[in-house]
Structures are given as C-alpha cells and as structure tokens.
C-alpha positions as semicolon CSV with decimal commas, in nm:
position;residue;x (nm);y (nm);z (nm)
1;X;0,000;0,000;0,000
2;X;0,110;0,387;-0,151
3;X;0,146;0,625;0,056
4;X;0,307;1,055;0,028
5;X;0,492;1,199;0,286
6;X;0,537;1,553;0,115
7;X;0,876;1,744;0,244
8;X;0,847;2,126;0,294
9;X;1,132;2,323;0,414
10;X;1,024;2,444;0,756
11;X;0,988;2,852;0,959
12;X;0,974;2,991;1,259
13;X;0,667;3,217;1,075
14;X;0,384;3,095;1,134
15;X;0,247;3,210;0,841
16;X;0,498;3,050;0,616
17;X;0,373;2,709;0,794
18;X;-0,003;2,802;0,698
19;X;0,090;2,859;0,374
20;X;0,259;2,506;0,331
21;X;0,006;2,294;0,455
22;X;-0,255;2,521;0,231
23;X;-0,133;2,409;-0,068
24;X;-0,043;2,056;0,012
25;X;-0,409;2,009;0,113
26;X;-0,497;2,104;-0,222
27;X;-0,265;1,942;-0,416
28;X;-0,346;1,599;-0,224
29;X;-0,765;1,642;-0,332
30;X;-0,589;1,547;-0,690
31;X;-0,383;1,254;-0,547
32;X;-0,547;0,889;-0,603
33;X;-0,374;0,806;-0,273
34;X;-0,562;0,773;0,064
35;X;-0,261;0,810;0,281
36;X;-0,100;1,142;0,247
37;X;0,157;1,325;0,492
38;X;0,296;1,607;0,488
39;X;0,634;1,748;0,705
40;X;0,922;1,987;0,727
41;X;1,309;1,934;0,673
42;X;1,352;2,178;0,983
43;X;1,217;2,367;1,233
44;X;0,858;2,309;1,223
45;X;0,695;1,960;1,341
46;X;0,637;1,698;1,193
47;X;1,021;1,595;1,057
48;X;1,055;1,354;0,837
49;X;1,067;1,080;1,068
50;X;0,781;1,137;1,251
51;X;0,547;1,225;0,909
52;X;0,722;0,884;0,763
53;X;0,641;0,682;1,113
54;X;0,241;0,796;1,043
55;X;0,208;0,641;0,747
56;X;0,370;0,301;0,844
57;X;0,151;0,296;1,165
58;X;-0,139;0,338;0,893
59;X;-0,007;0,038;0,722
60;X;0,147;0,198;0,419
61;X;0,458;-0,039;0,300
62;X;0,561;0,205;-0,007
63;X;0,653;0,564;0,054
64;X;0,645;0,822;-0,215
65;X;0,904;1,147;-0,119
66;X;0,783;1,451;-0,233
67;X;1,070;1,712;-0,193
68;X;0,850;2,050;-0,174
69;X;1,123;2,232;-0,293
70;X;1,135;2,465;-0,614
71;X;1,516;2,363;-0,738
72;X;1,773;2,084;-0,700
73;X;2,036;2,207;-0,411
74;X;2,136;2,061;-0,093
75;X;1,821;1,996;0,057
76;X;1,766;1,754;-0,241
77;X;2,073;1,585;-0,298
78;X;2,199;1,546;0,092
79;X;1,923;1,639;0,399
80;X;1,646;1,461;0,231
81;X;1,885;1,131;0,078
82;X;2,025;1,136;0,459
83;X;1,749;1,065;0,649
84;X;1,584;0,848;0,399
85;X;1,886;0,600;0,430
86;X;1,855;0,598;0,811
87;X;1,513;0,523;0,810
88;X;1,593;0,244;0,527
89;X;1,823;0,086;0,826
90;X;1,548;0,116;1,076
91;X;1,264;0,005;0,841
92;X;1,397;-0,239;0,597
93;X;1,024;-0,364;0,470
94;X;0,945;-0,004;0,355
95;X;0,999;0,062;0,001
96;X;1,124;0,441;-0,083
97;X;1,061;0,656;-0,393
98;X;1,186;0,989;-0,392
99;X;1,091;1,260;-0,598
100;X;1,212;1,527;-0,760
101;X;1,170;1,941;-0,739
102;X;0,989;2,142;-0,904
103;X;1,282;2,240;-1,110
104;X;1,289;2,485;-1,384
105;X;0,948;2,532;-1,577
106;X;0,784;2,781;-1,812
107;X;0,480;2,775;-1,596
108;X;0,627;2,870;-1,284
109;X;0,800;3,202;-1,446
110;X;0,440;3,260;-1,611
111;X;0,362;3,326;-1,201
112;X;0,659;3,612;-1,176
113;X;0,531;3,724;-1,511
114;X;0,196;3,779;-1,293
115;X;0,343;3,956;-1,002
116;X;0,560;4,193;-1,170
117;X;0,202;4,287;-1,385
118;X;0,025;4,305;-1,057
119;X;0,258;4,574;-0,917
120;X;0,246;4,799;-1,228
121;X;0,590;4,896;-1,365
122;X;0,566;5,194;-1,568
123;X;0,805;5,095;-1,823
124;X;0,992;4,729;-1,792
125;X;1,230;4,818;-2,096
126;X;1,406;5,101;-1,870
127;X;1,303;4,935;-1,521
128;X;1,559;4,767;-1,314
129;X;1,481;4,413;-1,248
130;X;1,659;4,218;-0,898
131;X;1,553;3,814;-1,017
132;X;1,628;3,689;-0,567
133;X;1,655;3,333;-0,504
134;X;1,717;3,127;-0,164
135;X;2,113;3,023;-0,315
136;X;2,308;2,731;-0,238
137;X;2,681;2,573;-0,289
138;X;2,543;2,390;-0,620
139;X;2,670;2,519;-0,953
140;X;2,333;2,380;-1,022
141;X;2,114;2,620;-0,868
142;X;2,252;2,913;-1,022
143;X;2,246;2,762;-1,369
144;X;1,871;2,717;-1,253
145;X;1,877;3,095;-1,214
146;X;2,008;3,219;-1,497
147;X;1,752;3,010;-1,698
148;X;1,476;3,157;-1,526
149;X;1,615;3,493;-1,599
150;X;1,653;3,453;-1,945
151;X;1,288;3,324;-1,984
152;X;1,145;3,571;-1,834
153;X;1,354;3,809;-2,039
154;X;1,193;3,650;-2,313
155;X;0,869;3,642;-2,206
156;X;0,805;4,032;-2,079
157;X;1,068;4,198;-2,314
158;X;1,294;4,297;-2,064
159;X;1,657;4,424;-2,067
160;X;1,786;4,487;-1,686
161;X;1,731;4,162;-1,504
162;X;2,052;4,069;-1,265
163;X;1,976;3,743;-1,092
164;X;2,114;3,764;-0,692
165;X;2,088;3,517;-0,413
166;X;2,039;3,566;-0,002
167;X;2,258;3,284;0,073
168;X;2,524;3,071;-0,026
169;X;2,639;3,211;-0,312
170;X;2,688;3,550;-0,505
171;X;2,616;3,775;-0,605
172;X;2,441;3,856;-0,275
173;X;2,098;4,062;-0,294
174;X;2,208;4,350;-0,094
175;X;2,483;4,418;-0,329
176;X;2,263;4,428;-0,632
177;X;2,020;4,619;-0,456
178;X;2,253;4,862;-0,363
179;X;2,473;4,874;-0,667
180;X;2,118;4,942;-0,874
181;X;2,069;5,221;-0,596
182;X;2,363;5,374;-0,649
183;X;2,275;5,378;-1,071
184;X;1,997;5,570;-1,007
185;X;1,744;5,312;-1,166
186;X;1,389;5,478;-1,245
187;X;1,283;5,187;-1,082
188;X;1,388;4,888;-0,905
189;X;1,144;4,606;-0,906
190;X;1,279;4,342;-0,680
191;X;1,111;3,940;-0,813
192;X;1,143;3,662;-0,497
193;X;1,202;3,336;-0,636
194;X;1,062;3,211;-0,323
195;X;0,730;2,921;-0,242
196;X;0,620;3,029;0,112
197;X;0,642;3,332;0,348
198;X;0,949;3,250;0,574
199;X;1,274;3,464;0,732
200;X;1,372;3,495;0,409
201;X;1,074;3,709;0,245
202;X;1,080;3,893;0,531
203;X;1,436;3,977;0,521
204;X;1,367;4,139;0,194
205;X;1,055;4,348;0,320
206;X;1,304;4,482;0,578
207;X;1,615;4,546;0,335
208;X;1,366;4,712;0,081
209;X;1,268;4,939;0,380
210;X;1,576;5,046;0,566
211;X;1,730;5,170;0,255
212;X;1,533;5,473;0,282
213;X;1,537;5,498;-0,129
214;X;1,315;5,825;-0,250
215;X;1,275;5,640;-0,609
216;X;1,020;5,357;-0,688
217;X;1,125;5,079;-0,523
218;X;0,852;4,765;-0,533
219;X;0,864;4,422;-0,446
220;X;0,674;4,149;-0,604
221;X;0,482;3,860;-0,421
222;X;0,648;3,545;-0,354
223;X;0,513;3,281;-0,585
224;X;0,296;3,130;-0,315
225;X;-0,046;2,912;-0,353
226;X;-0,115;3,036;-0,726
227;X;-0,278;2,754;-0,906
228;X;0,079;2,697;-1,125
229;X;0,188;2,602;-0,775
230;X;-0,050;2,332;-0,729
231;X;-0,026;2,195;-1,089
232;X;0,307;2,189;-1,063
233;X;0,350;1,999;-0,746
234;X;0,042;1,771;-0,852
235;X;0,214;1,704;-1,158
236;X;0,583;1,587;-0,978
237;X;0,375;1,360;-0,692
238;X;0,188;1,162;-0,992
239;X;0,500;1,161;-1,161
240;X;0,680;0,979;-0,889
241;X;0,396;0,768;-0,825
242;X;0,467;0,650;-1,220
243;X;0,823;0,618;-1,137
244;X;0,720;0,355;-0,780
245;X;0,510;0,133;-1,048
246;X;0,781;0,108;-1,283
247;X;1,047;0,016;-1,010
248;X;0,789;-0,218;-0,848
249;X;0,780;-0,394;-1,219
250;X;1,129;-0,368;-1,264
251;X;1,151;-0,575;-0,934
252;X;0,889;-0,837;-0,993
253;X;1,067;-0,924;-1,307
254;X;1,445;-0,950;-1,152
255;X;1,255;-1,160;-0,928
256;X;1,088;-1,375;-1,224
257;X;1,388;-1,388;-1,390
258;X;1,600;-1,541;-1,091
259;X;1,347;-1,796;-1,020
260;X;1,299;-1,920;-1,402
C-alpha cells in the first residue's frame, strides 16, 4: 500500500507554515492516494521521521518522497537522501521513492510574469529588475537561475534583469540592490524566487525598507499558492507515483527472472 509523505522546508513564521500545509491540502484532493503526509526538513513539526512513522503505523509499506522544494540544491541531494537511508536501516520492509523538485518550468516564471504585472511597472524596458533566489553551494542552482532569468527576459521583453541570491552564493541581494541604488534606476522592481512566506521574504521586506530609497522601489509577491503552484506539485507527486510502479515492475521481473 502507496502512501506521500510531502517534504516542505520548515519557519519559525507561522504564516509561512499556513501557507505550506494550504497548498499541500490542495494538491493531495488530486492525489489517487488515501494516505498522504505532509512534514518539514527543519524547524517546524512533523520531521521527516515522525510524518514517515504515520504512514507506516497506517499500514502503508511504499513511501512516495515529495521534496517540496522549487530547485535541486542541498536539501535535495543530501538532507532529504540522509534521512531516507537511516530510516531504510530502521525500516527495511518499507519501500522508498523519492521525488524530484519542481525544477525549472515555463509555468512557474508565467507566475513572476503575474506579479511583476500586478505591481504595475511603468516601463519594464528602462526598469531595473533584482531576479532573488534562496542560493546554495550547487553550480546547479545558479544555472537554474540564470535560466529563469533569461525566460522571463523573453517572455516580458525585458533588458535589466541581474539574478542575486540571499545565501550561499553570489552575487548577494544587498549588493545588487545597492549597486542598482547607487545607478539611479527609475525603478527597481525586486522578483522573490521564493514558495512560502518565511525569514527569508521577510528579510527582503526589511532590506527594501531600511534603505530609505526616494525612487520607486517595489517588491513582487512570492510565488505562493497560485494555481501553477499546485499543478506543478500535482504534476511531480503523480509523476513519482509513475516512477514507484515502474520500479515495483522492474523488481517483480528480476525476481521472475532469478526464479525461471
């Protein structure tokens, strides 16, 4: 028996947490599974372990991992891979899937299309564009980045986009911010490539506001519950549900093969 033990990232806000668990419920109405968990990496409760222990204890023998996570970076390829093998150990009987991110899709920079039109920019072609994502040690993610960039380039016609991060990596968001200050900018329209509310979109709020900048200086929502959200998540659960059959198969017929 399937079930989903979906893996957010985890804040101290509550709101961040509301946020999380309000689009997870709506992206498991579309899930032909009747057990479906959801927990956090860090901070907030359930973990892992705990979210993974209530679907055994509801008799569930094959867990699909749903990383709720918008790009490949650490969280994917070590936190998540770490505690699944330690609960392999502990719980030999239990078959493991693991999905992937979200990852890099048109639909998802359709949403930042949204936000920058809901925020009216007078003129993108002169505008100054700050494209701020979480960051990590990955080349990866910032390959990730710059892809995003240039589709959304594409997309709205625009000509000043400079991608920055918050952590991690460079370059870091205050020194774009401050470095576009300095130029004088018309305006400065700064994009969170972010899911929830968290430390992190509140960090930005506060930057944005102790600058003290007498030009336009906006901020576009974080990317949130919008329905691409949802879709897209849907879409990566049922895909890793696909992917469980097709190793269950692959399985049964090692095992056929062996015994003929």
């Amino acid at each position: 028996m399937k079930g989903v033990l979906y893996v957010s990232h985890g804040t101290r806000l509550k709101q961040g947490v509301k946020e999380a668990h309000n689009l997870i419920d709506k992206v498991k109405q579309h899930i032909p599974i009747p057990f479906q968990e959801t927990c956090f990496l860090e901070i907030t409760s359930p973990n892992i372990e705990n979210g993974f222990k209530r679907l055994i204890h509801k008799g569930v023998n094959h867990v699909i991992v749903i990383p709720v996570l918008l790009l490949s970076a650490g969280h994917f390829y070590h936190d998540i891979p770490k505690v699944i093998h330690q609960l392999k150990k502990r719980f030999a009987h239990i078959t493991i899937t693991l999905g992937r991110p979200l990852g890099v899709q048109y639909r998802l920079v359709e949403i930042l299309k949204e936000r920058i039109e809901a925020i009216s920019v007078s003129n993108p072609e002169s505008a100054q564009f700050i494209l701020v994502g979480r960051g990590s040690n990955y080349e990866e993610t910032k390959q990730d980045m710059n892809e995003i960039k240039s589709m959304l380039k594409s997309l709205m016609g625009m000509s000043n986009v400079n991608v920055c991060y918050l952590a991690a990596t460079e370059p870091k968001f205050e020194h774009i911010l401050k470095q576009a200050i300095h130029e004088k900018h018309q305006e400065i329209i700064v994009i969170p490539y972010l899911w929830f509310s968290g430390l992190l979109t509140h960090y930005i709020h506060k930057t944005l506001h102790d600058t003290g900048y007498k030009g336009t200086l906006k901020r576009c929502h974080h990317l949130g519950d919008h329905p691409n959200m949802i879709d897209a998540l849907r879409d990566r659960v049922l895909e890793t549900i696909q992917k469980a059959e097709k190793e269950k198969q692959s399985r049964k017929d090692k095992h056929h093969a062996i015994v003929t």
